[in-house]
Coordinates of C-alpha atoms in Angstrom, one line a residue:
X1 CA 0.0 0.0 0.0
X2 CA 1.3 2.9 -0.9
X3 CA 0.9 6.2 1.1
X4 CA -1.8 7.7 -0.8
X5 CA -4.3 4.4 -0.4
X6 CA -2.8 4.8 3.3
X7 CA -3.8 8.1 3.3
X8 CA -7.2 7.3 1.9
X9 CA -8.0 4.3 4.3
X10 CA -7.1 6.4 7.0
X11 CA -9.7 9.2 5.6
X12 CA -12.6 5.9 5.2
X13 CA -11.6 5.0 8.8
X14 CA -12.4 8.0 10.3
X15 CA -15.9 8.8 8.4
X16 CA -16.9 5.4 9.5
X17 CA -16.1 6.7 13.1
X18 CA -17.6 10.0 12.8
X19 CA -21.0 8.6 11.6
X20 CA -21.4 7.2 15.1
X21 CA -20.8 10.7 16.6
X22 CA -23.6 12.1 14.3
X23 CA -26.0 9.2 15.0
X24 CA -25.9 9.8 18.8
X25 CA -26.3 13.7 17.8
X26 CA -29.3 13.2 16.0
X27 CA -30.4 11.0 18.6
X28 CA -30.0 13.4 21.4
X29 CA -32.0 15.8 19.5
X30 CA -34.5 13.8 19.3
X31 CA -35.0 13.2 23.2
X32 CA -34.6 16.7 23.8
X33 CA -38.1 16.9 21.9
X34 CA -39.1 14.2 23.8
X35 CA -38.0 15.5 27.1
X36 CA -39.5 18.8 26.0
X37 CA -43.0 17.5 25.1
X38 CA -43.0 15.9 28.7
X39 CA -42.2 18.8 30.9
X40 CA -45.2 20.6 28.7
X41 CA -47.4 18.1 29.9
X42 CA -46.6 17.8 33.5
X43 CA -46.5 22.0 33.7
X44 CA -49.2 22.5 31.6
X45 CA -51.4 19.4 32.3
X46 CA -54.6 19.9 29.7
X47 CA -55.5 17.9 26.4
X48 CA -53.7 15.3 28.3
X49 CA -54.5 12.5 25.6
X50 CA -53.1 14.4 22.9
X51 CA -50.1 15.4 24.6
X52 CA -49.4 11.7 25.7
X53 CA -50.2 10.7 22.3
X54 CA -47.7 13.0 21.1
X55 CA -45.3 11.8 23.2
X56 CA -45.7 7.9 22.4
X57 CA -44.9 9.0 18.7
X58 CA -41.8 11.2 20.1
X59 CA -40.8 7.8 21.7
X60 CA -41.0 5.4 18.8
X61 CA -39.1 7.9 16.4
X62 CA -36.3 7.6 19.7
X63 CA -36.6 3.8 19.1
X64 CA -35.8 4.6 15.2
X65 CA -33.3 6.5 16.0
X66 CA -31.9 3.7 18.6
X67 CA -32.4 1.1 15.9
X68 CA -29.7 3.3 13.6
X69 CA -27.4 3.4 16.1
X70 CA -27.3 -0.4 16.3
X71 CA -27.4 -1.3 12.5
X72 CA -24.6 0.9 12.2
X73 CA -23.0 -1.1 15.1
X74 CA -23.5 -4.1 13.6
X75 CA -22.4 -3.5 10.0
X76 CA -19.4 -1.9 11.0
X77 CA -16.0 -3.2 12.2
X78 CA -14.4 0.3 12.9
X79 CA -16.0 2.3 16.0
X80 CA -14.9 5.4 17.8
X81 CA -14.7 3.6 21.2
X82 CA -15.8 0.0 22.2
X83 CA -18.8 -2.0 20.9
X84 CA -20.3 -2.5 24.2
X85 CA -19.9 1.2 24.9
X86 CA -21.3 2.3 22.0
X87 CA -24.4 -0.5 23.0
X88 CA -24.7 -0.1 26.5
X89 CA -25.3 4.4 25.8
X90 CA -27.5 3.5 23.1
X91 CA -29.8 0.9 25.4
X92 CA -29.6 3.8 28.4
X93 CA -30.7 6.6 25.7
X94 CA -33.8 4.5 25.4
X95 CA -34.4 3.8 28.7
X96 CA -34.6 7.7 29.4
X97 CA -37.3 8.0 27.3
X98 CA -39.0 4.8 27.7
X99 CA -39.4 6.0 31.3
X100 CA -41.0 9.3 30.4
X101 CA -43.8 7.7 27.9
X102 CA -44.6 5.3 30.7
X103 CA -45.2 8.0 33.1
X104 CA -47.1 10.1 30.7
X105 CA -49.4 6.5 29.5
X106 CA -49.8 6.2 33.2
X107 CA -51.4 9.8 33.8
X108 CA -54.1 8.3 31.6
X109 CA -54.3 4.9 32.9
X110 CA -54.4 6.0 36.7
X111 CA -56.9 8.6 35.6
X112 CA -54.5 11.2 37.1
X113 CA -56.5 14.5 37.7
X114 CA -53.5 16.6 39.0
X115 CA -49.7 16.4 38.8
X116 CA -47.7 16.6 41.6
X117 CA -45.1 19.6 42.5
X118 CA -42.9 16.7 43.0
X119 CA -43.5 15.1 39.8
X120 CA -42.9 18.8 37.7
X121 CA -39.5 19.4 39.8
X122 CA -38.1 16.1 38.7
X123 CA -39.5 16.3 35.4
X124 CA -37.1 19.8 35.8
X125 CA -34.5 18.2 36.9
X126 CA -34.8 15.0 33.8
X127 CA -35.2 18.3 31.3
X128 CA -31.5 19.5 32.5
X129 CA -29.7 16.0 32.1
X130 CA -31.5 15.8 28.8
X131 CA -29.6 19.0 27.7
X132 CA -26.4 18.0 29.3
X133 CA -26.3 15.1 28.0
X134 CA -27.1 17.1 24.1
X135 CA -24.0 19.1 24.8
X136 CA -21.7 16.5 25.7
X137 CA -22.8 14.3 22.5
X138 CA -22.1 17.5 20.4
X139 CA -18.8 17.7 21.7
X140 CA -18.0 13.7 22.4
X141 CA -15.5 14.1 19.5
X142 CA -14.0 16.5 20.7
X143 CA -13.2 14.6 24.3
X144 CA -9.4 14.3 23.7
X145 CA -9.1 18.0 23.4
X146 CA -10.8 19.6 25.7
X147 CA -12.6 19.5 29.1
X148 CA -16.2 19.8 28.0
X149 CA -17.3 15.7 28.3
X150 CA -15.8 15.8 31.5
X151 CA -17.8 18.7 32.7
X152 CA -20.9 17.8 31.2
X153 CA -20.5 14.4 32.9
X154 CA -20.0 16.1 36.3
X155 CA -23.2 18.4 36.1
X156 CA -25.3 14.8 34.9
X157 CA -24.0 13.5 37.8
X158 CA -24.9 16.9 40.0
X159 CA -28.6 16.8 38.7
X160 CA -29.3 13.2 39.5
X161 CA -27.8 13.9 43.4
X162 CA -30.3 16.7 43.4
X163 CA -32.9 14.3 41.7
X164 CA -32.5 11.8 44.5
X165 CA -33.4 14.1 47.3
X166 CA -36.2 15.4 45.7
X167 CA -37.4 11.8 44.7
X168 CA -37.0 10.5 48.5
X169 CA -38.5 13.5 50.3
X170 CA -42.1 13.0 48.0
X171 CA -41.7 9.5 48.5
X172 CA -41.5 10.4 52.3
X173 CA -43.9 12.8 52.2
X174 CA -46.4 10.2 50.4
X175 CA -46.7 7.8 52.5
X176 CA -46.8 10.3 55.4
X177 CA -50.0 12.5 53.8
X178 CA -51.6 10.0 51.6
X179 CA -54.4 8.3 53.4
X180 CA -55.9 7.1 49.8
X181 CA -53.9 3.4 48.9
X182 CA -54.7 3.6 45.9
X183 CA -53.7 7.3 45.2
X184 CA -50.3 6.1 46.8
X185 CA -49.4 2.9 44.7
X186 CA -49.9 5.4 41.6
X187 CA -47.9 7.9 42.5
X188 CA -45.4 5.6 44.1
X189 CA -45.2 3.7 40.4
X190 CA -45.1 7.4 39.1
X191 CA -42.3 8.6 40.6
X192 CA -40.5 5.8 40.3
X193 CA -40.4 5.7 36.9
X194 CA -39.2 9.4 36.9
X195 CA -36.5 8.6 39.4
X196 CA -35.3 5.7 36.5
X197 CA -35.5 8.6 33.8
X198 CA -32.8 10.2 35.9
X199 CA -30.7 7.4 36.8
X200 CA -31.1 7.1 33.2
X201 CA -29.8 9.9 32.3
X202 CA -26.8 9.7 34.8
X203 CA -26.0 5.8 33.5
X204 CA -25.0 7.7 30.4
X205 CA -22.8 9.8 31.8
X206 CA -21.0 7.2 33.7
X207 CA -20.7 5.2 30.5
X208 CA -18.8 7.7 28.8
X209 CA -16.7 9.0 31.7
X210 CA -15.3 5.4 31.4
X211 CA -15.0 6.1 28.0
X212 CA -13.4 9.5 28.7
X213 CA -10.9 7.5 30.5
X214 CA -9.5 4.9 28.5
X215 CA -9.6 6.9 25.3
X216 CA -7.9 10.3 26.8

């Protein structure tokens, strides 16, 4: 081979790489929308079928997007970091929104008339990992240059620690000031299923500051 065709697999090599970094862009964009047609529901809680059927369809074009990730994955034998990296952030991607359309079906099932302070604040907080987590894929690239992943990772990490009090203090407050058992296995399975959003969120960040560190 001479150092042209070197020079020209090198080039292939690294498109094939940086079509990954554009696939979890486009990805993150997408759960943004998600994330955003979510906290709209919780803050301004009216037309409540439509805006959980808008969000169901806002979680299956998340699945596409998931799906692209994965054929990619599998049809290619050069990746910017490790296979089961690449995987496990995809899976975790889901699971953040996968969390917040079972919640919003749920306001429907459970015939919810009201959200919870609670439930908004930690819908809040899922909003602001969301949008972390958009920076930090925008600059993923970029994470042997410059301190920016690392950051973004930090703050994930921040929010969900701020996400946990919040999550244990309604629980508390639940099971102290909720004489109804039925209105308290609802919103038990309720804010559950907010507090996996954020763990979510922050599994992502956790998978890439491994990344961060075997790579920089």
């Amino acid at each position: 081979m001479n150092e042209n065709e070197r020079e020209d697999a090198m080039l292939s090599a690294k498109k094939k790489e940086d079509i990954f970094y554009s696939l979890f862009i486009e990805y993150a964009d997408k759960i943004v929308k998600a994330g955003e047609a979510f906290v709209d529901l919780v803050k301004n809680y009216e037309e409540v079928e439509d805006k959980v059927a808008a969000i169901k369809v806002l979680e299956t074009e998340c699945d596409m997007e998931a799906h692209k990730i994965l054929k990619a994955l599998n049809g290619s034998f050069v990746t910017p970091f490790d296979r089961e990296d690449i995987y496990s952030v995809t899976r975790e991607m889901d699971d953040i929104v996968d969390s917040l359309e079972e919640v919003a079906n749920r306001f429907l099932v459970f015939n919810v008339h009201a959200v919870k302070p609670e439930a908004v604040s930690m819908a809040d907080l899922i909003m602001q990992s969301i949008r972390e987590l958009h920076v930090l894929f925008k600059h993923l690239s970029e994470m042997k240059k410059n301190q920016i992943v690392r950051d973004q990772i930090i703050e994930v990490n921040r929010i969900e620690n701020e996400g946990d009090v919040i999550y244990r203090k309604a629980l508390s407050k639940l099971f102290r000031e909720e004489k109804d058992p039925i209105e308290l296995i609802k919103w038990k399975h309720l804010f559950e299923e907010l507090e996996a959003s954020l763990d979510s969120c922050e599994n992502v960040a956790n998978i890439l500051e491994g990344v961060v560190m075997k790579y920089v």
